[in-house]
Amino acid sequence: MRALLPLLRTNWAWPVGIPAATAARLPRGASAVPGPRRAMALYRTEERGQPHSPDYRLYFKNVAGHYISPFHDIPLKVDSKENLFNMIVEVPRWTNAKMEIATEEPLNPIKQDLKDGKLRYVANIFPHKGYIWNYGALPQTWEDPSRKDKSTDCCGDNDPIDVCEVGSKVLSRGDVIRVKILGILALIDQGETDWKLIAINVNDPEASKFHDIDDVRKYKPGYLEATLNWFRFYKVPEGKPENQFAFNGEFQNKAFALEVIKSTHECWKALLMEKCDGGAINCTNVQICDSPFHCSEEEARSLVESASFSPNKGSNEEDTDQVWHFLGK
């Protein structure tokens, strides 16, 4: 009998706004986007396993086609002189599947979160459908669970710092986009600090209008209030209490957010250099050569190819995301 192979699907993450045919003609590492929107690299994603199944994984490759860790190998900043950051899109807007970087697995692919062995989906809470932004994380950041944040008096949640991208486009899972940071919200989740950055894709048609958190209030009235309520209530349909916030739920500005990013990046560097206890976090990387967790491109490929995947069909997301909840007081 012929062996069953894992289902593979491959996509290139071209910079938004550049036709694939154009990008294919560019020299390695080059970009058709001028000025501060210049891309540092192109990233490719490869799906393994069936979507909406516990085995599903989305792996990342660099422009040369070598497997990398999105958590550790994609640079935090696009340009050291500009406050532009790379964001990894885990969850496209309006979708429900709770996808996240697998921080405890080699090369940290994106997977769907599980609870009690079941796939997790966020509930639809009136008037919203799924996630109300493109949701993801900044690479090379880590909220240290052993380090108490001075402004929240709570330790970190052991994950990369989360990002809510508020632009007008619906992005795709695995996209690596460049964002401008606008502000930040301090969610306290079961006693842990869980920062939520507010950012906008630099290639959004309206990006030039946005420079700080007040611009979100000005040009997208009601969006920050909706964001606060979304995070406050999204676990209530699961039988959990409302989430709490530091600063009485007030969004902090860009300058404050940049300091939080700087701090979480320093925590990540300590993690990669084994200067702190990372617990179960998997720090395997391909491009941080002085890290004790560095591996070769061949070793990275072997790690992916040795992962096992079930041929079983995944669940139908439509069966789980069509229920609506009305939370009245």
Coordinates of N, CA and C in Angstrom, one line a residue, residues 36-270:
P36 N 9.9 54.1 2.9 CA 9.8 53.4 4.2 C 9.0 52.1 4.1
R37 N 8.3 51.9 3.0 CA 7.5 50.7 2.9 C 8.3 49.5 2.4
R38 N 9.6 49.7 2.2 CA 10.5 48.6 1.6 C 10.4 47.3 2.4
A39 N 10.2 46.2 1.8 CA 10.2 44.9 2.5 C 11.6 44.4 2.7
M40 N 11.9 43.8 3.8 CA 13.2 43.2 4.1 C 13.4 41.9 3.4
A41 N 12.3 41.2 3.3 CA 12.3 39.8 2.7 C 11.0 39.4 2.3
L42 N 10.9 38.3 1.6 CA 9.6 37.7 1.2 C 9.6 36.4 2.0
Y43 N 8.4 36.0 2.4 CA 8.2 34.8 3.2 C 7.2 33.9 2.5
R44 N 7.4 32.6 2.7 CA 6.6 31.6 2.0 C 6.0 30.8 3.1
T45 N 4.7 30.4 3.0 CA 4.1 29.5 4.0 C 3.8 28.1 3.3
E46 N 3.8 27.1 4.1 CA 3.5 25.7 3.7 C 2.6 25.1 4.7
E47 N 1.4 24.7 4.2 CA 0.4 24.0 5.1 C 0.7 22.5 5.1
R48 N 0.6 22.0 6.3 CA 0.7 20.5 6.4 C -0.5 20.1 7.3
G49 N -1.1 18.9 7.0 CA -2.3 18.5 7.7 C -3.5 19.1 7.2
Q50 N -4.7 18.7 7.7 CA -6.0 19.2 7.2 C -6.4 20.4 8.0
P51 N -6.8 21.5 7.3 CA -7.4 22.6 8.1 C -8.5 22.2 9.0
H52 N -8.6 22.9 10.1 CA -9.7 22.6 11.1 C -9.5 21.2 11.7
S53 N -8.2 20.8 11.9 CA -7.9 19.5 12.6 C -6.8 19.8 13.5
P54 N -6.7 19.0 14.6 CA -5.6 19.2 15.5 C -4.2 19.1 14.9
D55 N -4.1 18.4 13.8 CA -2.8 18.2 13.2 C -2.4 19.3 12.2
Y56 N -3.2 20.2 11.9 CA -2.9 21.3 11.0 C -1.8 22.2 11.5
R57 N -0.8 22.4 10.6 CA 0.3 23.3 10.9 C 0.6 24.2 9.6
L58 N 1.0 25.4 9.9 CA 1.4 26.3 8.8 C 2.8 26.7 9.1
Y59 N 3.7 26.2 8.3 CA 5.2 26.4 8.4 C 5.6 27.6 7.6
F60 N 6.7 28.2 8.0 CA 7.2 29.4 7.2 C 8.6 29.0 6.6
K61 N 8.8 29.6 5.4 CA 10.1 29.5 4.7 C 10.6 30.9 4.4
N62 N 11.9 31.1 4.2 CA 12.4 32.4 3.8 C 12.4 32.4 2.2
V63 N 13.0 33.5 1.7 CA 13.0 33.7 0.2 C 13.8 32.6 -0.5
A64 N 14.7 32.0 0.2 CA 15.5 30.9 -0.4 C 14.8 29.6 -0.3
G65 N 13.6 29.5 0.3 CA 12.9 28.3 0.4 C 13.3 27.4 1.6
H66 N 14.0 28.0 2.6 CA 14.5 27.2 3.8 C 13.5 27.4 4.9
Y67 N 13.2 26.4 5.6 CA 12.3 26.5 6.8 C 12.9 27.4 7.8
I68 N 12.0 28.3 8.4 CA 12.4 29.2 9.5 C 11.4 29.2 10.6
S69 N 11.7 29.8 11.7 CA 10.7 30.0 12.8 C 10.2 31.4 12.6
P70 N 8.9 31.6 12.5 CA 8.3 33.0 12.5 C 8.5 33.7 13.8
F71 N 8.5 33.0 14.9 CA 8.7 33.5 16.2 C 10.1 34.1 16.4
H72 N 11.1 33.4 15.9 CA 12.5 33.7 16.2 C 13.3 34.3 15.0
D73 N 13.0 33.9 13.8 CA 13.8 34.2 12.6 C 13.4 35.4 11.8
I74 N 12.1 35.8 11.9 CA 11.6 37.0 11.2 C 12.0 38.2 12.0
P75 N 12.7 39.2 11.5 CA 13.1 40.3 12.3 C 11.9 41.1 12.9
L76 N 12.1 41.7 14.1 CA 11.1 42.5 14.7 C 10.9 43.8 13.9
K77 N 11.9 44.5 13.5 CA 11.8 45.8 12.9 C 12.1 45.6 11.4
V78 N 11.4 46.4 10.6 CA 11.6 46.5 9.2 C 12.9 47.3 8.9
D79 N 13.0 48.4 9.6 CA 14.1 49.4 9.4 C 14.4 49.9 10.8
S80 N 15.7 49.9 11.1 CA 16.1 50.3 12.4 C 15.9 51.8 12.6
K81 N 15.8 52.6 11.6 CA 15.6 54.0 11.7 C 14.1 54.4 11.6
E82 N 13.3 53.5 11.3 CA 11.8 53.8 11.2 C 11.1 52.9 12.2
N83 N 10.0 53.4 12.7 CA 9.2 52.7 13.7 C 8.2 51.8 12.9
L84 N 8.8 50.9 12.0 CA 8.0 50.0 11.3 C 8.3 48.6 11.7
F85 N 7.3 47.8 11.9 CA 7.6 46.4 12.5 C 6.9 45.4 11.6
N86 N 7.5 44.2 11.6 CA 6.9 43.0 11.0 C 5.8 42.5 11.9
M87 N 4.7 42.1 11.3 CA 3.6 41.5 12.0 C 3.3 40.2 11.3
I88 N 3.1 39.1 12.0 CA 2.7 37.8 11.5 C 1.2 37.7 11.7
V89 N 0.5 37.5 10.7 CA -1.0 37.4 10.8 C -1.3 36.0 11.1
E90 N -2.0 35.8 12.3 CA -2.4 34.4 12.7 C -3.9 34.2 12.4
V91 N -4.7 35.3 12.5 CA -6.1 35.2 12.4 C -6.6 36.3 11.5
P92 N -7.2 36.0 10.3 CA -7.7 37.0 9.4 C -9.0 37.6 10.0
R93 N -9.3 38.8 9.8 CA -10.5 39.4 10.3 C -11.8 38.7 9.8
W94 N -12.8 38.6 10.7 CA -14.1 38.0 10.5 C -14.0 36.5 10.7
T95 N -12.9 35.9 10.9 CA -12.8 34.4 11.1 C -12.9 34.1 12.6
N96 N -13.1 32.8 12.9 CA -13.3 32.4 14.3 C -12.3 31.5 14.8
A97 N -11.6 30.7 14.0 CA -10.6 29.7 14.5 C -9.5 30.4 15.2
K98 N -9.2 30.0 16.5 CA -8.2 30.6 17.3 C -6.9 30.0 16.9
M99 N -6.2 30.7 16.0 CA -4.9 30.2 15.5 C -3.8 31.0 16.2
E100 N -2.7 30.3 16.4 CA -1.6 30.9 17.1 C -0.3 30.3 16.8
I101 N 0.8 31.0 17.0 CA 2.1 30.5 16.8 C 2.3 29.4 17.9
A102 N 2.8 28.3 17.5 CA 3.0 27.1 18.4 C 4.4 27.3 19.1
T103 N 4.3 28.0 20.2 CA 5.6 28.4 20.9 C 6.4 27.3 21.4
E104 N 5.7 26.1 21.6 CA 6.4 25.0 22.3 C 6.8 23.9 21.3
E105 N 6.6 24.2 20.0 CA 7.0 23.2 18.9 C 8.2 23.7 18.1
P106 N 9.0 22.8 17.6 CA 10.2 23.2 16.8 C 9.7 24.0 15.6
L107 N 10.4 25.2 15.4 CA 10.2 26.1 14.3 C 8.8 26.8 14.4
N108 N 8.1 26.6 15.5 CA 6.9 27.4 15.8 C 6.0 27.7 14.7
P109 N 5.4 26.6 14.1 CA 4.4 26.8 13.0 C 3.1 27.4 13.6
I110 N 2.2 27.9 12.8 CA 0.9 28.4 13.3 C 0.0 27.1 13.4
K111 N -0.7 27.0 14.5 CA -1.6 25.9 14.7 C -2.9 26.4 15.3
Q112 N -4.0 25.6 15.3 CA -5.2 26.0 16.0 C -5.1 25.5 17.4
D113 N -5.5 26.4 18.3 CA -5.4 26.2 19.8 C -6.5 25.1 20.1
L114 N -6.1 24.3 21.1 CA -7.0 23.3 21.6 C -7.4 23.5 23.1
K115 N -8.6 23.1 23.5 CA -9.0 23.1 24.9 C -9.7 21.9 25.2
D116 N -9.2 21.1 26.1 CA -9.8 19.8 26.5 C -9.9 18.9 25.2
G117 N -8.8 19.0 24.4 CA -8.8 18.2 23.2 C -9.6 18.6 22.0
K118 N -10.3 19.7 22.2 CA -11.2 20.2 21.1 C -10.6 21.5 20.5
L119 N -10.8 21.7 19.2 CA -10.4 22.9 18.5 C -11.1 24.1 19.1
R120 N -10.4 25.2 19.3 CA -11.0 26.4 19.8 C -11.4 27.4 18.7
Y121 N -12.6 27.9 18.9 CA -13.1 29.0 18.1 C -13.7 30.1 19.0
V122 N -13.4 31.4 18.6 CA -14.0 32.4 19.4 C -15.5 32.6 19.0
A123 N -16.2 32.9 20.0 CA -17.7 33.1 19.8 C -18.0 34.4 19.1
N124 N -19.1 34.3 18.4 CA -19.7 35.5 17.8 C -20.6 36.2 18.9
I125 N -20.2 37.4 19.3 CA -20.9 38.1 20.3 C -21.5 39.4 19.6
F126 N -22.8 39.5 19.6 CA -23.5 40.6 18.9 C -22.8 42.0 19.3
P127 N -22.5 42.8 18.3 CA -22.8 42.7 16.9 C -21.7 42.2 16.0
H128 N -20.7 41.5 16.6 CA -19.5 41.1 15.9 C -19.5 39.7 15.3
K129 N -18.7 39.5 14.3 CA -18.5 38.2 13.7 C -17.0 37.8 13.9
G130 N -16.7 36.9 14.7 CA -15.3 36.4 14.9 C -14.4 37.6 15.4
Y131 N -13.2 37.5 14.9 CA -12.2 38.6 15.3 C -12.5 39.8 14.5
I132 N -12.4 41.0 15.1 CA -12.9 42.2 14.4 C -11.7 43.0 13.8
W133 N -10.5 42.4 13.8 CA -9.3 43.0 13.2 C -8.5 41.8 12.6
N134 N -7.5 42.1 11.8 CA -6.5 41.1 11.5 C -5.6 40.9 12.7
Y135 N -5.6 39.7 13.3 CA -4.9 39.5 14.6 C -3.7 38.7 14.4
G136 N -2.7 39.0 15.2 CA -1.4 38.3 15.0 C -0.4 38.7 16.1
A137 N 0.9 38.7 15.8 CA 1.9 38.9 16.8 C 3.1 39.5 16.1
L138 N 3.9 40.2 17.0 CA 5.2 40.7 16.5 C 6.3 39.6 16.8
P139 N 7.1 39.3 15.8 CA 8.2 38.3 16.0 C 9.2 38.9 16.9
Q140 N 10.0 38.0 17.5 CA 11.2 38.4 18.3 C 10.7 39.2 19.5
T141 N 9.6 38.9 20.1 CA 9.1 39.5 21.3 C 8.6 38.3 22.2
W142 N 8.7 38.6 23.5 CA 8.2 37.5 24.5 C 7.8 38.2 25.8
E143 N 6.6 37.9 26.2 CA 6.1 38.4 27.5 C 6.5 37.4 28.6
D144 N 7.6 37.7 29.3 CA 8.2 36.8 30.3 C 7.3 36.5 31.4
P145 N 6.9 35.3 31.7 CA 5.9 34.9 32.8 C 6.6 35.1 34.2
S146 N 7.9 35.2 34.2 CA 8.6 35.4 35.5 C 8.9 36.8 35.8
R147 N 8.6 37.7 34.9 CA 8.9 39.1 35.1 C 7.6 40.0 35.3
K148 N 7.6 40.6 36.4 CA 6.4 41.4 36.7 C 6.5 42.8 36.1
D149 N 5.4 43.1 35.3 CA 5.4 44.4 34.7 C 5.1 45.5 35.7
K150 N 5.9 46.6 35.6 CA 5.8 47.7 36.6 C 4.4 48.4 36.5
S151 N 3.9 48.5 35.2 CA 2.7 49.3 35.0 C 1.4 48.5 35.3
T152 N 1.5 47.2 35.2 CA 0.3 46.3 35.4 C 0.4 45.5 36.7
D153 N 1.6 45.4 37.3 CA 1.8 44.6 38.5 C 1.5 43.1 38.3
C154 N 1.6 42.7 37.0 CA 1.3 41.3 36.7 C 2.4 40.8 35.8
C155 N 2.7 39.5 35.8 CA 3.7 38.9 34.9 C 3.2 38.7 33.5
G156 N 4.1 38.4 32.6 CA 3.7 38.2 31.2 C 3.0 36.9 31.0
D157 N 2.4 36.7 29.8 CA 1.6 35.6 29.5 C 2.3 34.5 28.7
N158 N 3.6 34.6 28.6 CA 4.5 33.6 28.0 C 4.3 33.5 26.5
D159 N 3.9 34.5 25.8 CA 3.7 34.5 24.4 C 4.3 35.7 23.7
P160 N 4.5 35.7 22.4 CA 4.9 36.9 21.7 C 3.8 38.0 21.9
I161 N 4.1 39.2 21.7 CA 3.1 40.3 22.0 C 2.1 40.3 20.8
D162 N 0.8 40.4 21.2 CA -0.3 40.4 20.2 C -0.5 41.7 19.5
V163 N -1.0 41.6 18.3 CA -1.3 42.8 17.5 C -2.7 42.8 16.9
C164 N -3.4 43.9 17.0 CA -4.7 44.0 16.3 C -4.5 45.0 15.2
E165 N -4.5 44.5 14.0 CA -4.3 45.4 12.8 C -5.6 46.0 12.3
V166 N -5.8 47.3 12.3 CA -7.1 48.0 12.2 C -7.3 48.5 10.8
G167 N -6.5 48.1 9.8 CA -6.6 48.6 8.4 C -7.9 48.1 7.8
S168 N -8.1 48.5 6.5 CA -9.4 48.2 5.8 C -9.4 46.9 5.1
K169 N -8.3 46.2 5.0 CA -8.2 44.9 4.2 C -8.3 43.7 5.1
V170 N -8.9 42.7 4.6 CA -8.9 41.4 5.2 C -7.7 40.6 4.7
L171 N -6.8 40.3 5.6 CA -5.5 39.7 5.3 C -5.6 38.2 5.3
S172 N -4.6 37.5 5.1 CA -4.6 36.0 5.0 C -3.7 35.4 6.1
R173 N -4.1 34.3 6.7 CA -3.2 33.6 7.7 C -1.8 33.4 7.1
G174 N -0.8 33.7 7.9 CA 0.6 33.6 7.5 C 1.2 34.7 6.8
D175 N 0.3 35.8 6.5 CA 0.9 37.0 5.9 C 1.9 37.6 6.8
V176 N 3.0 38.1 6.3 CA 4.0 38.9 7.1 C 3.9 40.3 6.5
I177 N 3.3 41.2 7.3 CA 3.1 42.6 6.8 C 3.9 43.6 7.7
R178 N 4.1 44.8 7.2 CA 4.7 45.8 7.9 C 3.7 46.8 8.5
V179 N 3.8 47.1 9.7 CA 2.8 47.9 10.4 C 3.4 49.0 11.1
K180 N 2.6 50.1 11.3 CA 2.9 51.2 12.1 C 2.2 51.0 13.5
I181 N 2.9 51.2 14.5 CA 2.3 51.0 15.9 C 1.6 52.3 16.3
L182 N 0.4 52.2 16.8 CA -0.4 53.3 17.1 C -0.7 53.5 18.6
G183 N -0.8 52.3 19.3 CA -1.1 52.4 20.7 C -1.1 51.0 21.3
I184 N -1.7 50.8 22.5 CA -1.6 49.5 23.2 C -2.7 49.5 24.3
L185 N -3.2 48.3 24.5 CA -4.2 48.0 25.6 C -3.7 47.0 26.5
A186 N -3.8 47.1 27.8 CA -3.3 46.2 28.8 C -4.4 45.3 29.3
L187 N -4.6 44.1 28.7 CA -5.5 43.1 29.1 C -4.9 42.3 30.2
I188 N -5.7 42.1 31.3 CA -5.2 41.2 32.4 C -6.0 39.9 32.3
D189 N -5.4 38.9 31.8 CA -6.0 37.6 31.6 C -5.6 36.6 32.6
Q190 N -6.5 36.2 33.5 CA -6.3 35.3 34.6 C -5.0 35.6 35.3
G191 N -4.9 36.9 35.6 CA -3.8 37.4 36.4 C -2.5 37.6 35.7
E192 N -2.5 37.5 34.4 CA -1.3 37.7 33.5 C -1.5 38.9 32.6
T193 N -0.4 39.6 32.4 CA -0.4 40.7 31.5 C -0.4 40.2 30.0
D194 N -1.4 40.6 29.3 CA -1.5 40.2 27.9 C -1.7 41.4 27.0
W195 N -0.6 42.1 26.7 CA -0.7 43.3 25.9 C -1.3 43.1 24.5
K196 N -2.1 44.1 24.1 CA -2.7 44.1 22.8 C -2.3 45.4 22.0
L197 N -1.4 45.3 21.1 CA -1.0 46.4 20.3 C -2.0 46.8 19.3
I198 N -2.2 48.1 19.0 CA -3.0 48.6 18.0 C -2.1 49.1 16.9
A199 N -2.3 48.6 15.7 CA -1.4 48.9 14.6 C -2.2 49.0 13.2
I200 N -1.5 49.5 12.2 CA -2.1 49.6 10.9 C -1.1 49.2 9.8
N201 N -1.5 48.4 8.9 CA -0.7 48.0 7.8 C -0.2 49.2 7.0
V202 N 1.1 49.3 6.8 CA 1.7 50.5 6.1 C 1.1 50.6 4.7
N203 N 0.7 49.5 4.1 CA 0.1 49.6 2.8 C -1.4 49.7 2.7
D204 N -2.0 50.0 3.8 CA -3.4 50.3 3.8 C -3.6 51.7 3.1
P205 N -4.7 51.8 2.4 CA -5.0 53.1 1.7 C -5.0 54.3 2.6
E206 N -5.4 54.1 3.8 CA -5.5 55.2 4.7 C -4.4 55.3 5.8
A207 N -3.3 54.5 5.6 CA -2.3 54.5 6.6 C -1.6 55.8 6.8
S208 N -1.5 56.7 5.8 CA -0.9 58.0 6.0 C -1.6 58.9 7.0
K209 N -2.8 58.6 7.3 CA -3.6 59.4 8.3 C -3.3 59.0 9.7
F210 N -2.7 57.8 9.9 CA -2.6 57.3 11.3 C -1.2 57.4 11.8
H211 N -1.1 58.0 12.9 CA 0.2 58.2 13.6 C 0.2 57.9 15.0
D212 N -0.9 57.9 15.7 CA -1.0 57.7 17.1 C -2.4 57.2 17.4
I213 N -2.6 56.8 18.7 CA -3.9 56.2 19.1 C -5.1 57.1 18.9
D214 N -4.9 58.4 19.0 CA -6.0 59.4 18.8 C -6.5 59.4 17.4
D215 N -5.6 59.0 16.4 CA -6.1 59.0 15.0 C -7.1 57.9 14.8
V216 N -7.0 56.8 15.6 CA -8.0 55.7 15.5 C -9.3 56.2 15.9
R217 N -9.3 57.0 17.0 CA -10.6 57.6 17.5 C -11.2 58.5 16.4
K218 N -10.3 59.3 15.8 CA -10.7 60.3 14.8 C -11.3 59.7 13.5
Y219 N -10.5 58.8 13.0 CA -10.9 58.3 11.7 C -11.7 56.9 11.7
K220 N -11.7 56.3 12.8 CA -12.5 55.0 12.9 C -13.2 55.1 14.3
P221 N -14.2 56.1 14.4 CA -14.9 56.2 15.6 C -15.6 55.0 16.0
G222 N -15.5 54.6 17.3 CA -16.2 53.4 17.8 C -15.3 52.2 17.8
Y223 N -14.2 52.2 17.0 CA -13.4 51.0 16.9 C -12.7 50.6 18.2
L224 N -12.1 51.6 18.9 CA -11.4 51.3 20.1 C -12.4 50.8 21.2
E225 N -13.6 51.4 21.2 CA -14.6 51.0 22.2 C -15.1 49.5 21.9
A226 N -15.2 49.2 20.6 CA -15.6 47.9 20.2 C -14.5 46.9 20.6
T227 N -13.2 47.3 20.4 CA -12.1 46.5 20.8 C -12.1 46.2 22.2
L228 N -12.3 47.2 23.1 CA -12.3 47.0 24.5 C -13.4 46.0 24.9
N229 N -14.6 46.2 24.3 CA -15.7 45.3 24.7 C -15.5 43.9 24.1
W230 N -14.8 43.7 23.0 CA -14.5 42.4 22.4 C -13.7 41.6 23.4
F231 N -12.6 42.3 23.9 CA -11.7 41.6 24.8 C -12.3 41.4 26.2
R232 N -13.2 42.3 26.6 CA -13.8 42.1 27.9 C -14.8 40.9 27.9
F233 N -15.5 40.6 26.8 CA -16.5 39.6 26.8 C -16.3 38.3 26.1
Y234 N -15.1 38.2 25.3 CA -15.1 37.1 24.4 C -15.0 35.7 25.0
K235 N -14.7 35.7 26.3 CA -14.6 34.4 27.0 C -15.9 34.1 27.8
V236 N -16.8 35.0 27.9 CA -18.0 34.9 28.6 C -18.9 33.7 28.1
P237 N -19.1 33.5 26.8 CA -19.9 32.4 26.3 C -19.3 31.0 26.7
E238 N -18.0 31.0 27.1 CA -17.4 29.8 27.6 C -17.6 29.5 29.1
G239 N -18.4 30.5 29.7 CA -18.7 30.3 31.1 C -17.6 31.0 32.0
K240 N -16.7 31.8 31.4 CA -15.7 32.5 32.2 C -16.2 33.9 32.5
P241 N -15.5 34.5 33.5 CA -15.9 35.9 33.9 C -15.4 36.9 32.9
E242 N -15.8 38.1 32.9 CA -15.3 39.2 32.1 C -13.8 39.4 32.3
N243 N -13.1 39.7 31.3 CA -11.7 40.0 31.4 C -11.5 41.4 32.1
Q244 N -10.4 41.6 32.7 CA -10.1 42.9 33.3 C -8.9 43.6 32.6
F245 N -8.7 44.9 32.9 CA -7.7 45.7 32.2 C -6.9 46.5 33.2
A246 N -5.7 46.8 32.9 CA -4.9 47.8 33.6 C -5.3 49.2 33.1
F247 N -5.0 50.2 33.8 CA -5.3 51.6 33.3 C -6.8 51.8 33.1
N248 N -7.6 51.1 33.9 CA -9.1 51.2 33.7 C -9.6 51.0 32.3
G249 N -8.8 50.2 31.5 CA -9.2 50.0 30.2 C -8.9 51.1 29.2
E250 N -8.1 52.0 29.6 CA -7.7 53.1 28.7 C -6.5 52.7 27.8
F251 N -6.7 53.0 26.5 CA -5.6 52.7 25.5 C -4.5 53.7 25.8
Q252 N -3.2 53.2 25.8 CA -2.0 54.0 25.9 C -1.5 54.3 24.5
N253 N -0.7 55.4 24.4 CA -0.3 56.0 23.1 C 0.8 55.2 22.5
K254 N 1.2 55.7 21.4 CA 2.3 55.1 20.6 C 3.6 55.0 21.4
A255 N 4.0 56.1 22.0 CA 5.3 56.1 22.8 C 5.3 55.1 23.9
F256 N 4.2 54.9 24.6 CA 4.1 53.9 25.6 C 4.2 52.5 25.0
A257 N 3.5 52.3 23.8 CA 3.5 51.0 23.2 C 5.0 50.6 22.7
L258 N 5.7 51.6 22.2 CA 7.1 51.3 21.7 C 8.0 50.9 22.9
E259 N 7.7 51.4 24.0 CA 8.5 51.0 25.2 C 8.2 49.6 25.6
V260 N 6.9 49.2 25.5 CA 6.5 47.8 25.8 C 7.2 46.9 24.8
I261 N 7.1 47.3 23.5 CA 7.8 46.4 22.5 C 9.3 46.3 22.8
K262 N 9.9 47.3 23.1 CA 11.4 47.3 23.4 C 11.6 46.3 24.6
S263 N 10.8 46.4 25.6 CA 11.0 45.5 26.8 C 10.8 44.1 26.4
T264 N 9.7 43.8 25.6 CA 9.4 42.4 25.3 C 10.5 41.8 24.3
H265 N 11.1 42.7 23.5 CA 12.2 42.3 22.6 C 13.4 41.9 23.5
E266 N 13.7 42.7 24.5 CA 14.8 42.4 25.4 C 14.6 41.0 26.1
C267 N 13.4 40.8 26.5 CA 13.0 39.5 27.1 C 13.3 38.4 26.1
W268 N 12.9 38.6 24.9 CA 13.1 37.5 23.9 C 14.6 37.3 23.6
K269 N 15.4 38.3 23.6 CA 16.8 38.1 23.4 C 17.4 37.3 24.6
A270 N 17.0 37.6 25.8 CA 17.5 36.8 26.9 C 17.0 35.3 26.8

